mmCIF file of C-alpha atoms in Angstrom:
data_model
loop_
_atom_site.group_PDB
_atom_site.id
_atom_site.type_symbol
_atom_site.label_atom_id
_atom_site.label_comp_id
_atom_site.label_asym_id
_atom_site.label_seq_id
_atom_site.Cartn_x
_atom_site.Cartn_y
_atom_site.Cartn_z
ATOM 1 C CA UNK A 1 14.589 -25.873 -13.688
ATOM 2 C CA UNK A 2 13.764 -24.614 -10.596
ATOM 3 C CA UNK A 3 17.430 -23.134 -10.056
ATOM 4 C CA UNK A 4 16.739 -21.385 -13.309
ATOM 5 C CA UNK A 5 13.397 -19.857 -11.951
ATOM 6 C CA UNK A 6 15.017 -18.674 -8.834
ATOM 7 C CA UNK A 7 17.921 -17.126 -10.232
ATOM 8 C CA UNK A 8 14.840 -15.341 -12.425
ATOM 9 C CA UNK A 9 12.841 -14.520 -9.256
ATOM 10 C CA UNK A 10 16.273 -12.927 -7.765
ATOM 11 C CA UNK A 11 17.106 -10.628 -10.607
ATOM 12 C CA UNK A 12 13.244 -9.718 -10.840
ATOM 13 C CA UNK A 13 14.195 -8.747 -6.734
ATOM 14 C CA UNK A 14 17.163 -6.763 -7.674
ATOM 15 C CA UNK A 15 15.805 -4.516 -10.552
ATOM 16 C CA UNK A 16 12.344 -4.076 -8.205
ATOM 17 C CA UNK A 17 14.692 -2.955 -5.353
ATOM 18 C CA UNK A 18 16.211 -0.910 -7.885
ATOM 19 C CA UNK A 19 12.562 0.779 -8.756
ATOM 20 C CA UNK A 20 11.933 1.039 -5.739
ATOM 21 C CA UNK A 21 14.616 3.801 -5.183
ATOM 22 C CA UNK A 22 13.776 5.940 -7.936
ATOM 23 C CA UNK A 23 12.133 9.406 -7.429
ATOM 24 C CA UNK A 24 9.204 9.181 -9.620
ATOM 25 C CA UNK A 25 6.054 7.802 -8.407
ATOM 26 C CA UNK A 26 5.410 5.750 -11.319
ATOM 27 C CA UNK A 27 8.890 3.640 -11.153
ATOM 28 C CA UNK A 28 8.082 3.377 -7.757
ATOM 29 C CA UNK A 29 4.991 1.491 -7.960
ATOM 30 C CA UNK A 30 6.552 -0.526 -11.414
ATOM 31 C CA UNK A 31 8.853 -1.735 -8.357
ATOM 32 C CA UNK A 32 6.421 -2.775 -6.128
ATOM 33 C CA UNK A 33 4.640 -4.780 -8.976
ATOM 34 C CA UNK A 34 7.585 -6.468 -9.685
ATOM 35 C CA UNK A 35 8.424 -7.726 -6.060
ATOM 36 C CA UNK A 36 5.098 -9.579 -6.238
ATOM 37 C CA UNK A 37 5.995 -11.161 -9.522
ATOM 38 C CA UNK A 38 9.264 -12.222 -8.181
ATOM 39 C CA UNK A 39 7.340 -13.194 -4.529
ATOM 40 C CA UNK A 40 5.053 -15.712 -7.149
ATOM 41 C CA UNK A 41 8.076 -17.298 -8.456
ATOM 42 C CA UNK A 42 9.926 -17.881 -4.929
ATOM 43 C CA UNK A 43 6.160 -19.370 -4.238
ATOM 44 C CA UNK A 44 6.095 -21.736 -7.116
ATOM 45 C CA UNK A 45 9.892 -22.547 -6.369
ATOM 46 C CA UNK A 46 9.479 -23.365 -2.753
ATOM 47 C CA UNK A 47 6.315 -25.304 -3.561
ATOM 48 C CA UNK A 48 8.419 -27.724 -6.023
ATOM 49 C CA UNK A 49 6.141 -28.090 -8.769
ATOM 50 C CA UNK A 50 4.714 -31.466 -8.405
ATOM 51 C CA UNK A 51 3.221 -34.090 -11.392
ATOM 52 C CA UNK A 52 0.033 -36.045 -10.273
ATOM 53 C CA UNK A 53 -3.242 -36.145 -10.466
ATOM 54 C CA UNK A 54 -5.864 -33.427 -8.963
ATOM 55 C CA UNK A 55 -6.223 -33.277 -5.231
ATOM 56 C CA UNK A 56 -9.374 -35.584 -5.780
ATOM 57 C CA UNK A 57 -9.596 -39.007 -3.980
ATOM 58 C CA UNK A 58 -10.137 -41.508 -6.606
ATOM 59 C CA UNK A 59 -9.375 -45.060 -7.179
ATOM 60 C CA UNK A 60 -5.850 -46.170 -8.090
ATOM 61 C CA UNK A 61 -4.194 -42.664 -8.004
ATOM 62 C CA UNK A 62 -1.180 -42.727 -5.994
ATOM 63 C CA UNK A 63 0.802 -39.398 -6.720
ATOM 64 C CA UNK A 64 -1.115 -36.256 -5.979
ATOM 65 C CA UNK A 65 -0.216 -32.562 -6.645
ATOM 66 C CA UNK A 66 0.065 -30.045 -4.060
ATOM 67 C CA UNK A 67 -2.708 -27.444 -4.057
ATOM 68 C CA UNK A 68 -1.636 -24.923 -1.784
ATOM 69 C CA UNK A 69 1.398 -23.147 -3.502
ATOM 70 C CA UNK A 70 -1.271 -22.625 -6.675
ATOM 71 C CA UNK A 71 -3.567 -21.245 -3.927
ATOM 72 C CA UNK A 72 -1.152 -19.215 -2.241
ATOM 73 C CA UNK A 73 -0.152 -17.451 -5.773
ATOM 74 C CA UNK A 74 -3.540 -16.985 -6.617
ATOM 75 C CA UNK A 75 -4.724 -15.242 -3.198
ATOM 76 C CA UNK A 76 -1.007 -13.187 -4.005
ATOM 77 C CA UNK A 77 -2.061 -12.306 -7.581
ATOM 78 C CA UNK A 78 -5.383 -10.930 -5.955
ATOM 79 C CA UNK A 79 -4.056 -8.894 -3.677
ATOM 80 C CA UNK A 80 -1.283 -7.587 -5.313
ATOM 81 C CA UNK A 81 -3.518 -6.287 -8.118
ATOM 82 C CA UNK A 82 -5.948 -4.371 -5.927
ATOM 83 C CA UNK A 83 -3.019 -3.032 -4.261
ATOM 84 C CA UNK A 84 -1.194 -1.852 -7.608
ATOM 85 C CA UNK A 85 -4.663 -0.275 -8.862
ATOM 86 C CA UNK A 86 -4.972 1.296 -5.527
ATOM 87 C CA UNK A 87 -1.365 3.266 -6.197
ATOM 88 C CA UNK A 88 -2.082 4.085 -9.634
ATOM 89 C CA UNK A 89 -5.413 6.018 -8.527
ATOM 90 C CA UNK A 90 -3.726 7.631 -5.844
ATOM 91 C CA UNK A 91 -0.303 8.439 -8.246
ATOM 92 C CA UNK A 92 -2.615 10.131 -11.030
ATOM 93 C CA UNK A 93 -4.722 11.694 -8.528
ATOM 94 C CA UNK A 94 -1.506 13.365 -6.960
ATOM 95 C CA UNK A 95 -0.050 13.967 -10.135
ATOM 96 C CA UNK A 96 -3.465 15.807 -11.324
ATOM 97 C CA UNK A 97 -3.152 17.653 -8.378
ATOM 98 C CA UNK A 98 0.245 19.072 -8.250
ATOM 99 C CA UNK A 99 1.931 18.626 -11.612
ATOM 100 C CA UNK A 100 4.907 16.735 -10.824
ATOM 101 C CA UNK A 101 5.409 12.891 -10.030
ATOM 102 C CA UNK A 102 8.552 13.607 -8.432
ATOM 103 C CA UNK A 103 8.589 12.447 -4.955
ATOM 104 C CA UNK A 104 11.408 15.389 -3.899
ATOM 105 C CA UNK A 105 8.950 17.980 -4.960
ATOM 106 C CA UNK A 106 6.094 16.455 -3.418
ATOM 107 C CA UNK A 107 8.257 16.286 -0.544
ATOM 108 C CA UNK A 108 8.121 19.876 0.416
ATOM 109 C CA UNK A 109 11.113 21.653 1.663
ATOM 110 C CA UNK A 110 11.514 21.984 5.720
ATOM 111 C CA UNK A 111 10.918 25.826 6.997
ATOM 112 C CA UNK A 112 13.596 27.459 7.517
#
């Protein structure tokens, strides 16, 4: 299973990358969104998804899970969302402003 989720995680990577290349703004920041997707999956993979009982000291429990790669994804999941709603108000703002998404026109050309 967890080959399966990191062969996922790696093709979520490539087609991110891929986004990421593009020249409208919009693609752009669909690629970033998907590199944190793909960055929770390597998380959950590398944490090796453990069965047990809650981190919670108890009597007669002897297999516990692992909270930190949950924790980890969570505090990723925050961030990545304030981060994604900061680029989409600044890529409709810029768009509003000069009527093109295209990052070669917003570019500007060098004087000559």
């Amino acid at each position: 299973m967890e080959i399966i989720i990191s062969i996922l995680a790696g093709i979520i990577f490539a087609v991110a990358v891929y986004n990421l290349l593009q020249k409208q703004m919009i693609r752009i920041i669909i690629g970033t969104v998907l590199i944190s997707h793909a960055a929770h999956l390597f998380i959950l993979t590398m944490g090796k998804l453990k069965r047990g009982q809650p981190p919670i000291l108890s009597e007669g429990v002897t297999s516990y899970t692992d909270p930190l790669p949950q924790a980890l994804i969570l505090t990723s999941i925050v961030i990545s969302f304030g981060l994604t709603s900061l680029m989409l108000v600044l890529a409709y703002r810029t768009a509003q402003e000069n009527k093109t998404d295209n990052m070669e026109q917003l570019r500007g050309k060098p004087n000559e």
